[in-house]
PDB file of C-alpha atoms and ligand atoms in Angstrom:
ATOM      1  CA  MET A   1      20.521  20.775  37.527  1.00  0.00           C
ATOM      2  CA  THR A   2      21.865  18.340  34.927  1.00  0.00           C
ATOM      3  CA  THR A   3      22.689  19.299  31.357  1.00  0.00           C
ATOM      4  CA  SER A   4      23.595  16.702  28.744  1.00  0.00           C
ATOM      5  CA  THR A   5      24.222  17.114  25.045  1.00  0.00           C
ATOM      6  CA  ALA A   6      24.478  14.855  22.002  1.00  0.00           C
ATOM      7  CA  SER A   7      26.080  15.394  18.619  1.00  0.00           C
ATOM      8  CA  GLY A   8      24.692  15.038  15.121  1.00  0.00           C
ATOM      9  CA  LYS A   9      25.962  12.321  12.795  1.00  0.00           C
ATOM     10  CA  ILE A  10      26.647  11.689   9.154  1.00  0.00           C
ATOM     11  CA  ILE A  11      26.715   8.395   7.252  1.00  0.00           C
ATOM     12  CA  LEU A  12      29.813   8.234   5.051  1.00  0.00           C
ATOM     13  CA  PHE A  13      29.189   4.934   3.295  1.00  0.00           C
ATOM     14  CA  GLY A  14      26.633   2.129   3.246  1.00  0.00           C
ATOM     15  CA  GLU A  15      23.220   3.634   4.067  1.00  0.00           C
ATOM     16  CA  HIS A  16      20.214   1.469   3.127  1.00  0.00           C
ATOM     17  CA  ALA A  17      22.367  -1.638   2.531  1.00  0.00           C
ATOM     18  CA  VAL A  18      23.110  -1.468   6.281  1.00  0.00           C
ATOM     19  CA  VAL A  19      19.453  -2.339   6.966  1.00  0.00           C
ATOM     20  CA  TYR A  20      20.154  -5.663   5.156  1.00  0.00           C
ATOM     21  CA  GLY A  21      23.187  -6.622   7.219  1.00  0.00           C
ATOM     22  CA  ARG A  22      25.896  -4.916   5.176  1.00  0.00           C
ATOM     23  CA  PRO A  23      28.496  -2.709   6.897  1.00  0.00           C
ATOM     24  CA  ALA A  24      28.317   1.077   7.000  1.00  0.00           C
ATOM     25  CA  ILE A  25      30.684   3.818   8.091  1.00  0.00           C
ATOM     26  CA  ALA A  26      29.460   6.846  10.037  1.00  0.00           C
ATOM     27  CA  ALA A  27      30.956   9.698  12.018  1.00  0.00           C
ATOM     28  CA  PRO A  28      29.700  12.186  14.595  1.00  0.00           C
ATOM     29  CA  VAL A  29      29.206  15.824  13.644  1.00  0.00           C
ATOM     30  CA  SER A  30      30.124  17.442  16.923  1.00  0.00           C
ATOM     31  CA  GLN A  31      29.524  21.067  16.002  1.00  0.00           C
ATOM     32  CA  VAL A  32      25.748  20.587  15.830  1.00  0.00           C
ATOM     33  CA  ARG A  33      24.182  19.378  19.073  1.00  0.00           C
ATOM     34  CA  ALA A  34      20.981  18.689  20.963  1.00  0.00           C
ATOM     35  CA  THR A  35      20.761  19.613  24.650  1.00  0.00           C
ATOM     36  CA  ALA A  36      18.601  18.347  27.514  1.00  0.00           C
ATOM     37  CA  THR A  37      18.498  20.046  30.929  1.00  0.00           C
ATOM     38  CA  VAL A  38      16.794  18.538  33.972  1.00  0.00           C
ATOM     39  CA  THR A  39      15.946  20.706  36.974  1.00  0.00           C
ATOM     40  CA  ASP A  40      14.061  19.796  40.110  1.00  0.00           C
ATOM     41  CA  GLY A  41      10.657  21.495  40.098  1.00  0.00           C
ATOM     42  CA  PRO A  42       8.256  22.230  42.974  1.00  0.00           C
ATOM     43  CA  ALA A  43       7.136  19.138  44.923  1.00  0.00           C
ATOM     44  CA  GLY A  44       3.892  17.612  43.704  1.00  0.00           C
ATOM     45  CA  LYS A  45       3.962  19.326  40.293  1.00  0.00           C
ATOM     46  CA  GLY A  46       5.019  16.178  38.440  1.00  0.00           C
ATOM     47  CA  CYS A  47       7.221  15.908  35.412  1.00  0.00           C
ATOM     48  CA  ILE A  48       7.091  18.420  32.565  1.00  0.00           C
ATOM     49  CA  LEU A  49       8.954  18.121  29.287  1.00  0.00           C
ATOM     50  CA  PHE A  50       9.500  21.400  27.527  1.00  0.00           C
ATOM     51  CA  ALA A  51      10.477  21.310  23.842  1.00  0.00           C
ATOM     52  CA  GLN A  52      11.926  24.815  23.635  1.00  0.00           C
ATOM     53  CA  ASP A  53      12.309  25.031  19.852  1.00  0.00           C
ATOM     54  CA  ILE A  54       8.617  24.421  19.214  1.00  0.00           C
ATOM     55  CA  ASP A  55       7.451  25.978  22.470  1.00  0.00           C
ATOM     56  CA  GLU A  56       5.573  22.823  23.450  1.00  0.00           C
ATOM     57  CA  GLU A  57       5.002  21.583  26.978  1.00  0.00           C
ATOM     58  CA  ILE A  58       4.391  17.880  27.351  1.00  0.00           C
ATOM     59  CA  ARG A  59       3.168  16.099  30.450  1.00  0.00           C
ATOM     60  CA  PRO A  60       4.523  12.593  29.946  1.00  0.00           C
ATOM     61  CA  THR A  61       1.786  11.025  32.097  1.00  0.00           C
ATOM     62  CA  GLN A  62      -0.929  12.649  29.980  1.00  0.00           C
ATOM     63  CA  ALA A  63       0.723  12.463  26.547  1.00  0.00           C
ATOM     64  CA  ALA A  64      -0.462   9.970  23.948  1.00  0.00           C
ATOM     65  CA  ALA A  65       1.140   6.554  24.375  1.00  0.00           C
ATOM     66  CA  ASP A  66       3.046   7.051  21.130  1.00  0.00           C
ATOM     67  CA  HIS A  67       4.345  10.573  21.786  1.00  0.00           C
ATOM     68  CA  PRO A  68       8.035  10.173  20.842  1.00  0.00           C
ATOM     69  CA  LEU A  69       9.613  12.364  23.520  1.00  0.00           C
ATOM     70  CA  ALA A  70       7.279  11.189  26.289  1.00  0.00           C
ATOM     71  CA  LEU A  71       8.094   7.635  25.312  1.00  0.00           C
ATOM     72  CA  VAL A  72      11.856   8.190  25.424  1.00  0.00           C
ATOM     73  CA  LEU A  73      11.465   9.835  28.823  1.00  0.00           C
ATOM     74  CA  ARG A  74       9.479   6.869  30.142  1.00  0.00           C
ATOM     75  CA  LEU A  75      12.061   4.406  28.824  1.00  0.00           C
ATOM     76  CA  ALA A  76      14.872   6.405  30.450  1.00  0.00           C
ATOM     77  CA  LEU A  77      13.075   6.738  33.819  1.00  0.00           C
ATOM     78  CA  ASP A  78      12.403   2.989  33.820  1.00  0.00           C
ATOM     79  CA  ALA A  79      16.042   2.239  33.044  1.00  0.00           C
ATOM     80  CA  ALA A  80      17.125   4.637  35.801  1.00  0.00           C
ATOM     81  CA  GLY A  81      14.893   2.802  38.286  1.00  0.00           C
ATOM     82  CA  VAL A  82      12.786   5.915  38.994  1.00  0.00           C
ATOM     83  CA  GLN A  83       9.444   4.456  40.064  1.00  0.00           C
ATOM     84  CA  ALA A  84       7.097   7.347  40.790  1.00  0.00           C
ATOM     85  CA  GLU A  85       6.747  10.364  38.507  1.00  0.00           C
ATOM     86  CA  PRO A  86       9.543  12.727  39.566  1.00  0.00           C
ATOM     87  CA  ASP A  87       8.960  16.486  40.001  1.00  0.00           C
ATOM     88  CA  TRP A  88      11.300  17.390  37.161  1.00  0.00           C
ATOM     89  CA  ARG A  89      11.298  19.980  34.457  1.00  0.00           C
ATOM     90  CA  VAL A  90      13.134  18.662  31.406  1.00  0.00           C
ATOM     91  CA  ALA A  91      14.002  21.272  28.763  1.00  0.00           C
ATOM     92  CA  LEU A  92      15.049  20.198  25.269  1.00  0.00           C
ATOM     93  CA  THR A  93      16.608  22.230  22.507  1.00  0.00           C
ATOM     94  CA  SER A  94      18.504  21.361  19.357  1.00  0.00           C
ATOM     95  CA  GLY A  95      20.682  23.069  16.780  1.00  0.00           C
ATOM     96  CA  ILE A  96      20.489  20.070  14.441  1.00  0.00           C
ATOM     97  CA  PRO A  97      18.273  20.573  11.375  1.00  0.00           C
ATOM     98  CA  ILE A  98      15.433  18.046  11.381  1.00  0.00           C
ATOM     99  CA  ALA A  99      14.821  15.454   8.632  1.00  0.00           C
ATOM    100  CA  SER A 100      18.164  16.226   7.071  1.00  0.00           C
ATOM    101  CA  GLY A 101      20.137  13.033   7.689  1.00  0.00           C
ATOM    102  CA  LEU A 102      22.070  14.535  10.595  1.00  0.00           C
ATOM    103  CA  GLY A 103      20.355  12.341  13.160  1.00  0.00           C
ATOM    104  CA  SER A 104      18.362  15.081  14.880  1.00  0.00           C
ATOM    105  CA  GLY A 105      15.753  12.722  16.364  1.00  0.00           C
ATOM    106  CA  ALA A 106      18.323  10.276  17.730  1.00  0.00           C
ATOM    107  CA  ALA A 107      20.395  13.181  19.079  1.00  0.00           C
ATOM    108  CA  ILE A 108      17.471  14.705  21.021  1.00  0.00           C
ATOM    109  CA  SER A 109      16.613  11.275  22.409  1.00  0.00           C
ATOM    110  CA  THR A 110      20.265  10.677  23.328  1.00  0.00           C
ATOM    111  CA  ALA A 111      20.583  14.003  25.146  1.00  0.00           C
ATOM    112  CA  LEU A 112      17.313  13.277  26.976  1.00  0.00           C
ATOM    113  CA  VAL A 113      18.336   9.752  28.022  1.00  0.00           C
ATOM    114  CA  ARG A 114      21.767  10.949  29.183  1.00  0.00           C
ATOM    115  CA  ALA A 115      20.272  13.789  31.228  1.00  0.00           C
ATOM    116  CA  VAL A 116      17.641  11.556  32.862  1.00  0.00           C
ATOM    117  CA  LEU A 117      20.128   8.812  33.792  1.00  0.00           C
ATOM    118  CA  THR A 118      22.662  11.321  35.109  1.00  0.00           C
ATOM    119  CA  HIS A 119      20.048  13.283  37.100  1.00  0.00           C
ATOM    120  CA  ALA A 120      18.926   9.984  38.665  1.00  0.00           C
ATOM    121  CA  ASN A 121      22.570   9.284  39.605  1.00  0.00           C
ATOM    122  CA  GLN A 122      22.865   6.402  37.171  1.00  0.00           C
ATOM    123  CA  PRO A 123      25.792   5.974  34.774  1.00  0.00           C
ATOM    124  CA  ALA A 124      24.943   7.050  31.215  1.00  0.00           C
ATOM    125  CA  LEU A 125      27.090   4.405  29.522  1.00  0.00           C
ATOM    126  CA  PRO A 126      27.157   4.589  25.725  1.00  0.00           C
ATOM    127  CA  GLU A 127      25.841   1.036  25.312  1.00  0.00           C
ATOM    128  CA  THR A 128      22.925   1.704  27.700  1.00  0.00           C
ATOM    129  CA  VAL A 129      22.075   5.001  26.025  1.00  0.00           C
ATOM    130  CA  SER A 130      22.392   3.522  22.534  1.00  0.00           C
ATOM    131  CA  HIS A 131      20.093   0.626  23.425  1.00  0.00           C
ATOM    132  CA  LEU A 132      17.375   2.880  24.900  1.00  0.00           C
ATOM    133  CA  VAL A 133      17.470   5.257  21.929  1.00  0.00           C
ATOM    134  CA  TYR A 134      17.301   2.291  19.550  1.00  0.00           C
ATOM    135  CA  ARG A 135      14.130   1.057  21.254  1.00  0.00           C
ATOM    136  CA  SER A 136      12.465   4.415  20.689  1.00  0.00           C
ATOM    137  CA  GLU A 137      13.679   4.614  17.060  1.00  0.00           C
ATOM    138  CA  GLU A 138      12.315   1.130  16.454  1.00  0.00           C
ATOM    139  CA  LEU A 139       8.855   2.219  17.517  1.00  0.00           C
ATOM    140  CA  PHE A 140       8.862   5.186  15.172  1.00  0.00           C
ATOM    141  CA  HIS A 141      10.883   4.117  12.171  1.00  0.00           C
ATOM    142  CA  GLY A 142       9.993   0.447  11.815  1.00  0.00           C
ATOM    143  CA  THR A 143      13.241  -1.310  10.941  1.00  0.00           C
ATOM    144  CA  PRO A 144      16.146   0.987  11.790  1.00  0.00           C
ATOM    145  CA  SER A 145      19.593  -0.533  11.444  1.00  0.00           C
ATOM    146  CA  GLY A 146      20.713   1.132  14.699  1.00  0.00           C
ATOM    147  CA  ILE A 147      23.486   3.152  13.104  1.00  0.00           C
ATOM    148  CA  ASP A 148      22.155   6.574  14.225  1.00  0.00           C
ATOM    149  CA  ASN A 149      21.847   5.737  17.921  1.00  0.00           C
ATOM    150  CA  THR A 150      25.210   3.959  17.864  1.00  0.00           C
ATOM    151  CA  VAL A 151      27.319   6.707  16.330  1.00  0.00           C
ATOM    152  CA  ILE A 152      25.603   9.390  18.423  1.00  0.00           C
ATOM    153  CA  ALA A 153      25.726   7.504  21.743  1.00  0.00           C
ATOM    154  CA  TYR A 154      29.417   6.625  21.287  1.00  0.00           C
ATOM    155  CA  GLU A 155      30.261   9.916  19.541  1.00  0.00           C
ATOM    156  CA  ARG A 156      33.067   8.211  17.606  1.00  0.00           C
ATOM    157  CA  PRO A 157      33.534   7.267  13.964  1.00  0.00           C
ATOM    158  CA  VAL A 158      32.079   3.772  13.658  1.00  0.00           C
ATOM    159  CA  TRP A 159      32.220   0.730  11.446  1.00  0.00           C
ATOM    160  CA  PHE A 160      28.732  -0.588  11.952  1.00  0.00           C
ATOM    161  CA  VAL A 161      27.077  -3.919  11.212  1.00  0.00           C
ATOM    162  CA  LYS A 162      23.490  -4.346  12.431  1.00  0.00           C
ATOM    163  CA  GLY A 163      23.251  -6.432  15.585  1.00  0.00           C
ATOM    164  CA  ARG A 164      26.993  -6.374  16.303  1.00  0.00           C
ATOM    165  CA  PRO A 165      28.878  -4.204  18.774  1.00  0.00           C
ATOM    166  CA  PRO A 166      30.263  -1.159  16.959  1.00  0.00           C
ATOM    167  CA  GLU A 167      33.902  -1.096  15.952  1.00  0.00           C
ATOM    168  CA  THR A 168      36.028   1.883  15.293  1.00  0.00           C
ATOM    169  CA  PHE A 169      38.229   2.181  12.209  1.00  0.00           C
ATOM    170  CA  ALA A 170      41.681   3.530  11.480  1.00  0.00           C
ATOM    171  CA  VAL A 171      42.017   6.940   9.833  1.00  0.00           C
ATOM    172  CA  GLY A 172      45.450   7.170   8.155  1.00  0.00           C
ATOM    173  CA  ARG A 173      45.069  10.853   7.376  1.00  0.00           C
ATOM    174  CA  SER A 174      42.179  12.945   8.661  1.00  0.00           C
ATOM    175  CA  PHE A 175      39.908  14.306   5.943  1.00  0.00           C
ATOM    176  CA  THR A 176      37.344  17.050   5.561  1.00  0.00           C
ATOM    177  CA  LEU A 177      33.759  16.697   4.423  1.00  0.00           C
ATOM    178  CA  ALA A 178      31.506  19.486   3.289  1.00  0.00           C
ATOM    179  CA  ILE A 179      27.982  18.660   4.463  1.00  0.00           C
ATOM    180  CA  ALA A 180      25.392  20.456   2.369  1.00  0.00           C
ATOM    181  CA  ASP A 181      21.728  20.686   3.278  1.00  0.00           C
ATOM    182  CA  SER A 182      19.473  20.380   0.229  1.00  0.00           C
ATOM    183  CA  GLY A 183      16.718  22.145   2.171  1.00  0.00           C
ATOM    184  CA  ILE A 184      14.339  19.319   1.272  1.00  0.00           C
ATOM    185  CA  ALA A 185      13.108  17.086   4.104  1.00  0.00           C
ATOM    186  CA  SER A 186      14.469  13.566   3.788  1.00  0.00           C
ATOM    187  CA  PRO A 187      11.591  11.087   4.087  1.00  0.00           C
ATOM    188  CA  THR A 188      13.720   8.275   5.571  1.00  0.00           C
ATOM    189  CA  LYS A 189      10.747   6.124   6.486  1.00  0.00           C
ATOM    190  CA  GLU A 190       9.446   6.376   2.901  1.00  0.00           C
ATOM    191  CA  THR A 191      12.781   5.609   1.214  1.00  0.00           C
ATOM    192  CA  VAL A 192      13.461   2.706   3.591  1.00  0.00           C
ATOM    193  CA  GLY A 193       9.949   1.399   2.782  1.00  0.00           C
ATOM    194  CA  ASP A 194      10.465   1.784  -0.978  1.00  0.00           C
ATOM    195  CA  VAL A 195      13.795  -0.046  -0.832  1.00  0.00           C
ATOM    196  CA  ARG A 196      12.076  -2.829   1.111  1.00  0.00           C
ATOM    197  CA  ARG A 197       9.243  -3.127  -1.426  1.00  0.00           C
ATOM    198  CA  ALA A 198      11.766  -3.314  -4.292  1.00  0.00           C
ATOM    199  CA  TRP A 199      13.708  -5.974  -2.366  1.00  0.00           C
ATOM    200  CA  GLN A 200      10.526  -7.988  -1.767  1.00  0.00           C
ATOM    201  CA  ALA A 201       9.570  -7.744  -5.452  1.00  0.00           C
ATOM    202  CA  ASP A 202      13.002  -8.751  -6.775  1.00  0.00           C
ATOM    203  CA  PRO A 203      15.323  -9.887  -3.977  1.00  0.00           C
ATOM    204  CA  ALA A 204      18.162 -10.919  -6.306  1.00  0.00           C
ATOM    205  CA  ALA A 205      18.366  -7.490  -7.965  1.00  0.00           C
ATOM    206  CA  SER A 206      18.395  -5.618  -4.630  1.00  0.00           C
ATOM    207  CA  GLU A 207      20.829  -8.052  -3.030  1.00  0.00           C
ATOM    208  CA  SER A 208      23.206  -7.557  -5.940  1.00  0.00           C
ATOM    209  CA  ILE A 209      23.205  -3.781  -5.341  1.00  0.00           C
ATOM    210  CA  PHE A 210      23.667  -4.296  -1.569  1.00  0.00           C
ATOM    211  CA  HIS A 211      26.560  -6.635  -2.321  1.00  0.00           C
ATOM    212  CA  ARG A 212      28.264  -3.994  -4.470  1.00  0.00           C
ATOM    213  CA  ILE A 213      27.695  -1.392  -1.773  1.00  0.00           C
ATOM    214  CA  ALA A 214      29.305  -3.735   0.784  1.00  0.00           C
ATOM    215  CA  ASP A 215      32.375  -4.018  -1.481  1.00  0.00           C
ATOM    216  CA  ILE A 216      32.524  -0.214  -1.670  1.00  0.00           C
ATOM    217  CA  VAL A 217      32.276   0.102   2.128  1.00  0.00           C
ATOM    218  CA  HIS A 218      35.097  -2.425   2.643  1.00  0.00           C
ATOM    219  CA  GLY A 219      37.180  -0.557   0.054  1.00  0.00           C
ATOM    220  CA  ALA A 220      36.437   2.713   1.825  1.00  0.00           C
ATOM    221  CA  ARG A 221      37.651   1.293   5.131  1.00  0.00           C
ATOM    222  CA  ARG A 222      40.990   0.427   3.483  1.00  0.00           C
ATOM    223  CA  ALA A 223      41.231   3.785   1.674  1.00  0.00           C
ATOM    224  CA  ILE A 224      40.505   5.644   4.934  1.00  0.00           C
ATOM    225  CA  ALA A 225      43.143   3.580   6.776  1.00  0.00           C
ATOM    226  CA  ASP A 226      45.644   4.328   3.995  1.00  0.00           C
ATOM    227  CA  GLY A 227      44.798   8.036   3.990  1.00  0.00           C
ATOM    228  CA  ASN A 228      44.116   7.762   0.252  1.00  0.00           C
ATOM    229  CA  TRP A 229      41.796  10.697  -0.366  1.00  0.00           C
ATOM    230  CA  ALA A 230      41.534  10.117  -4.122  1.00  0.00           C
ATOM    231  CA  ALA A 231      40.309   6.552  -3.510  1.00  0.00           C
ATOM    232  CA  ILE A 232      37.850   7.691  -0.821  1.00  0.00           C
ATOM    233  CA  GLY A 233      36.397  10.209  -3.292  1.00  0.00           C
ATOM    234  CA  LEU A 234      36.020   7.656  -6.080  1.00  0.00           C
ATOM    235  CA  LEU A 235      34.316   5.258  -3.685  1.00  0.00           C
ATOM    236  CA  MET A 236      31.891   7.986  -2.609  1.00  0.00           C
ATOM    237  CA  ASN A 237      30.972   8.483  -6.271  1.00  0.00           C
ATOM    238  CA  ALA A 238      30.567   4.722  -6.740  1.00  0.00           C
ATOM    239  CA  ASN A 239      28.336   4.520  -3.644  1.00  0.00           C
ATOM    240  CA  GLN A 240      26.221   7.375  -4.993  1.00  0.00           C
ATOM    241  CA  GLN A 241      25.679   5.489  -8.241  1.00  0.00           C
ATOM    242  CA  ARG A 242      24.391   2.468  -6.333  1.00  0.00           C
ATOM    243  CA  LEU A 243      22.089   4.683  -4.245  1.00  0.00           C
ATOM    244  CA  GLN A 244      20.686   6.060  -7.500  1.00  0.00           C
ATOM    245  CA  GLU A 245      20.016   2.494  -8.608  1.00  0.00           C
ATOM    246  CA  LEU A 246      18.151   1.907  -5.354  1.00  0.00           C
ATOM    247  CA  GLY A 247      15.963   4.893  -6.249  1.00  0.00           C
ATOM    248  CA  VAL A 248      16.801   7.036  -3.217  1.00  0.00           C
ATOM    249  CA  SER A 249      18.542   9.926  -4.948  1.00  0.00           C
ATOM    250  CA  SER A 250      16.656  12.831  -6.543  1.00  0.00           C
ATOM    251  CA  PRO A 251      17.245  15.544  -9.157  1.00  0.00           C
ATOM    252  CA  PRO A 252      17.943  18.279  -6.547  1.00  0.00           C
ATOM    253  CA  LEU A 253      20.523  16.048  -4.824  1.00  0.00           C
ATOM    254  CA  GLU A 254      22.111  15.126  -8.170  1.00  0.00           C
ATOM    255  CA  LYS A 255      22.385  18.809  -9.062  1.00  0.00           C
ATOM    256  CA  LEU A 256      24.198  19.610  -5.807  1.00  0.00           C
ATOM    257  CA  ILE A 257      26.453  16.559  -6.087  1.00  0.00           C
ATOM    258  CA  GLU A 258      27.417  17.581  -9.628  1.00  0.00           C
ATOM    259  CA  ALA A 259      28.109  21.165  -8.510  1.00  0.00           C
ATOM    260  CA  ALA A 260      30.424  19.903  -5.744  1.00  0.00           C
ATOM    261  CA  ARG A 261      32.334  17.621  -8.125  1.00  0.00           C
ATOM    262  CA  GLU A 262      32.711  20.360 -10.741  1.00  0.00           C
ATOM    263  CA  ALA A 263      34.074  22.726  -8.094  1.00  0.00           C
ATOM    264  CA  GLY A 264      36.842  20.263  -7.239  1.00  0.00           C
ATOM    265  CA  ALA A 265      35.394  17.858  -4.659  1.00  0.00           C
ATOM    266  CA  LEU A 266      37.208  14.527  -4.757  1.00  0.00           C
ATOM    267  CA  GLY A 267      33.872  12.731  -4.495  1.00  0.00           C
ATOM    268  CA  ALA A 268      30.294  13.355  -3.392  1.00  0.00           C
ATOM    269  CA  LYS A 269      27.210  11.391  -2.405  1.00  0.00           C
ATOM    270  CA  LEU A 270      23.932  11.720  -0.585  1.00  0.00           C
ATOM    271  CA  SER A 271      24.011  10.776   3.087  1.00  0.00           C
ATOM    272  CA  GLY A 272      21.263   9.021   5.043  1.00  0.00           C
ATOM    273  CA  GLY A 273      17.778   8.191   3.821  1.00  0.00           C
ATOM    274  CA  GLY A 274      18.005  10.275   0.634  1.00  0.00           C
ATOM    275  CA  ARG A 275      15.583  12.096  -1.744  1.00  0.00           C
ATOM    276  CA  GLY A 276      16.461  15.172   0.304  1.00  0.00           C
ATOM    277  CA  GLY A 277      18.473  15.900   3.416  1.00  0.00           C
ATOM    278  CA  ASN A 278      22.211  16.260   3.228  1.00  0.00           C
ATOM    279  CA  LEU A 279      24.902  15.317   0.800  1.00  0.00           C
ATOM    280  CA  ILE A 280      28.574  15.027   1.648  1.00  0.00           C
ATOM    281  CA  ALA A 281      31.521  16.065  -0.497  1.00  0.00           C
ATOM    282  CA  LEU A 282      35.167  15.235   0.162  1.00  0.00           C
ATOM    283  CA  VAL A 283      37.261  18.400   0.017  1.00  0.00           C
ATOM    284  CA  ASP A 284      40.881  19.325   0.613  1.00  0.00           C
ATOM    285  CA  GLY A 285      42.493  22.588   1.658  1.00  0.00           C
ATOM    286  CA  GLU A 286      42.449  23.863  -1.924  1.00  0.00           C
ATOM    287  CA  SER A 287      38.900  22.935  -2.908  1.00  0.00           C
ATOM    288  CA  ALA A 288      37.016  23.542   0.370  1.00  0.00           C
ATOM    289  CA  GLY A 289      36.146  27.191  -0.287  1.00  0.00           C
ATOM    290  CA  ALA A 290      35.200  26.686  -3.939  1.00  0.00           C
ATOM    291  CA  VAL A 291      33.053  23.641  -3.165  1.00  0.00           C
ATOM    292  CA  GLN A 292      31.263  25.445  -0.350  1.00  0.00           C
ATOM    293  CA  ALA A 293      30.551  28.433  -2.624  1.00  0.00           C
ATOM    294  CA  ALA A 294      29.420  26.210  -5.508  1.00  0.00           C
ATOM    295  CA  LEU A 295      27.046  24.278  -3.263  1.00  0.00           C
ATOM    296  CA  LEU A 296      25.461  27.459  -1.938  1.00  0.00           C
ATOM    297  CA  ALA A 297      25.186  28.876  -5.479  1.00  0.00           C
ATOM    298  CA  ALA A 298      23.498  25.618  -6.588  1.00  0.00           C
ATOM    299  CA  GLY A 299      20.847  26.009  -3.892  1.00  0.00           C
ATOM    300  CA  ALA A 300      22.210  24.356  -0.738  1.00  0.00           C
ATOM    301  CA  LYS A 301      20.613  25.894   2.349  1.00  0.00           C
ATOM    302  CA  ARG A 302      23.785  25.645   4.387  1.00  0.00           C
ATOM    303  CA  VAL A 303      27.163  23.990   4.244  1.00  0.00           C
ATOM    304  CA  LEU A 304      29.098  22.719   7.277  1.00  0.00           C
ATOM    305  CA  LEU A 305      32.667  21.520   7.205  1.00  0.00           C
ATOM    306  CA  THR A 306      33.560  18.617   9.447  1.00  0.00           C
ATOM    307  CA  GLN A 307      36.734  16.632   9.963  1.00  0.00           C
ATOM    308  CA  VAL A 308      36.885  12.865  10.244  1.00  0.00           C
ATOM    309  CA  GLY A 309      39.864  11.384  12.089  1.00  0.00           C
ATOM    310  CA  GLY A 310      42.460  13.103  14.164  1.00  0.00           C
ATOM    311  CA  ALA A 311      41.265  14.051  17.589  1.00  0.00           C
ATOM    312  CA  GLU A 312      38.432  11.552  18.113  1.00  0.00           C
ATOM    313  CA  LYS A 313      38.778   8.931  20.791  1.00  0.00           C
ATOM    314  CA  GLN A 314      38.545   5.272  19.850  1.00  0.00           C
ATOM    315  CA  ILE A 315      35.800   2.929  20.990  1.00  0.00           C
TER     316      ILE A 315
HETATM  317  O1  PMV B   1      18.087   9.468   7.236  1.00  0.00           O
HETATM  318  P1  PMV B   1      19.013   9.006   8.308  1.00  0.00           P
HETATM  319  O2  PMV B   1      20.220   9.838   8.466  1.00  0.00           O
HETATM  320  O3  PMV B   1      18.350   8.666   9.596  1.00  0.00           O
HETATM  321  O4  PMV B   1      19.671   7.632   7.802  1.00  0.00           O
HETATM  322  C1  PMV B   1      18.960   6.501   7.526  1.00  0.00           C
HETATM  323  C2  PMV B   1      19.917   5.415   7.223  1.00  0.00           C
HETATM  324  C3  PMV B   1      19.300   4.206   6.558  1.00  0.00           C
HETATM  325  O5  PMV B   1      20.364   3.297   6.294  1.00  0.00           O
HETATM  326  C4  PMV B   1      18.641   4.596   5.255  1.00  0.00           C
HETATM  327  C5  PMV B   1      18.272   3.552   7.463  1.00  0.00           C
HETATM  328  C6  PMV B   1      18.854   2.855   8.686  1.00  0.00           C
HETATM  329  O6  PMV B   1      18.070   2.540   9.582  1.00  0.00           O
HETATM  330  O7  PMV B   1      20.072   2.586   8.731  1.00  0.00           O
END
């Protein structure tokens, strides 16, 4: 039996602009995870994928060509050099809320790829896993930047530029983020499409916003290296303003962001595709409890606290 897991992720700075070649900063959220378990089944029974959370059994050989999980499994088996259909039962489960900007899809795919490679006695190297998950994301999300598969496959904070190997970044003083779920599904494909249409209609206007976001992301890298929490917070607020200009925020997100700031957060912004999903708020020891309570009172479905910096390994 082989069990592999994968973490969630959160984008700290630079979403959307990252699709257009600008840098972004993201970190794993290790306390929420997806799990894949491969066991050898009876000979001749073939391969069965079992999505435990939705109680669905999938036979990869019979599934539609575009079934996401069947496709990831096929990609992983190919990469592992497994020719014939193996007699495996592959069980999947996840504690990561879906469509919330925590990377649930990429995390399930990552756990699945890791488990398949490992069960086939192949090394599940982060770059191999990241590449395979990217190929599946590409088929389902059109033009992903690759940030989700990268941060989840490496499970490290990353400085990410599309098409380049990921870098890590220095964290002068670890900091805490409250991650609040708006309870509204984030339609990433739709927001990415809307940003693209706006860019096609008026490239100069969109490029100017992306350029400002890139400046913010560079500033954030310095502020994080310096351990300057006040500056990180201000940059989060500045990034949020640019995301509003791109049209990917929403009244419910704005309400939660405002509640977090009023309760003492040093800064707050949406994270990921937007219009729903999660927002992040920078908190310190004093404000963490009040911000968490204010977010819940303002309608957040749940609030996680996660730390960036400190114990993580470097790439
Ligand atoms: O909604 P999420 O967490 O998958 O984030 C999407 C991030 C975007 O920058 C909007 C798109 C991308 O492919 O990077």
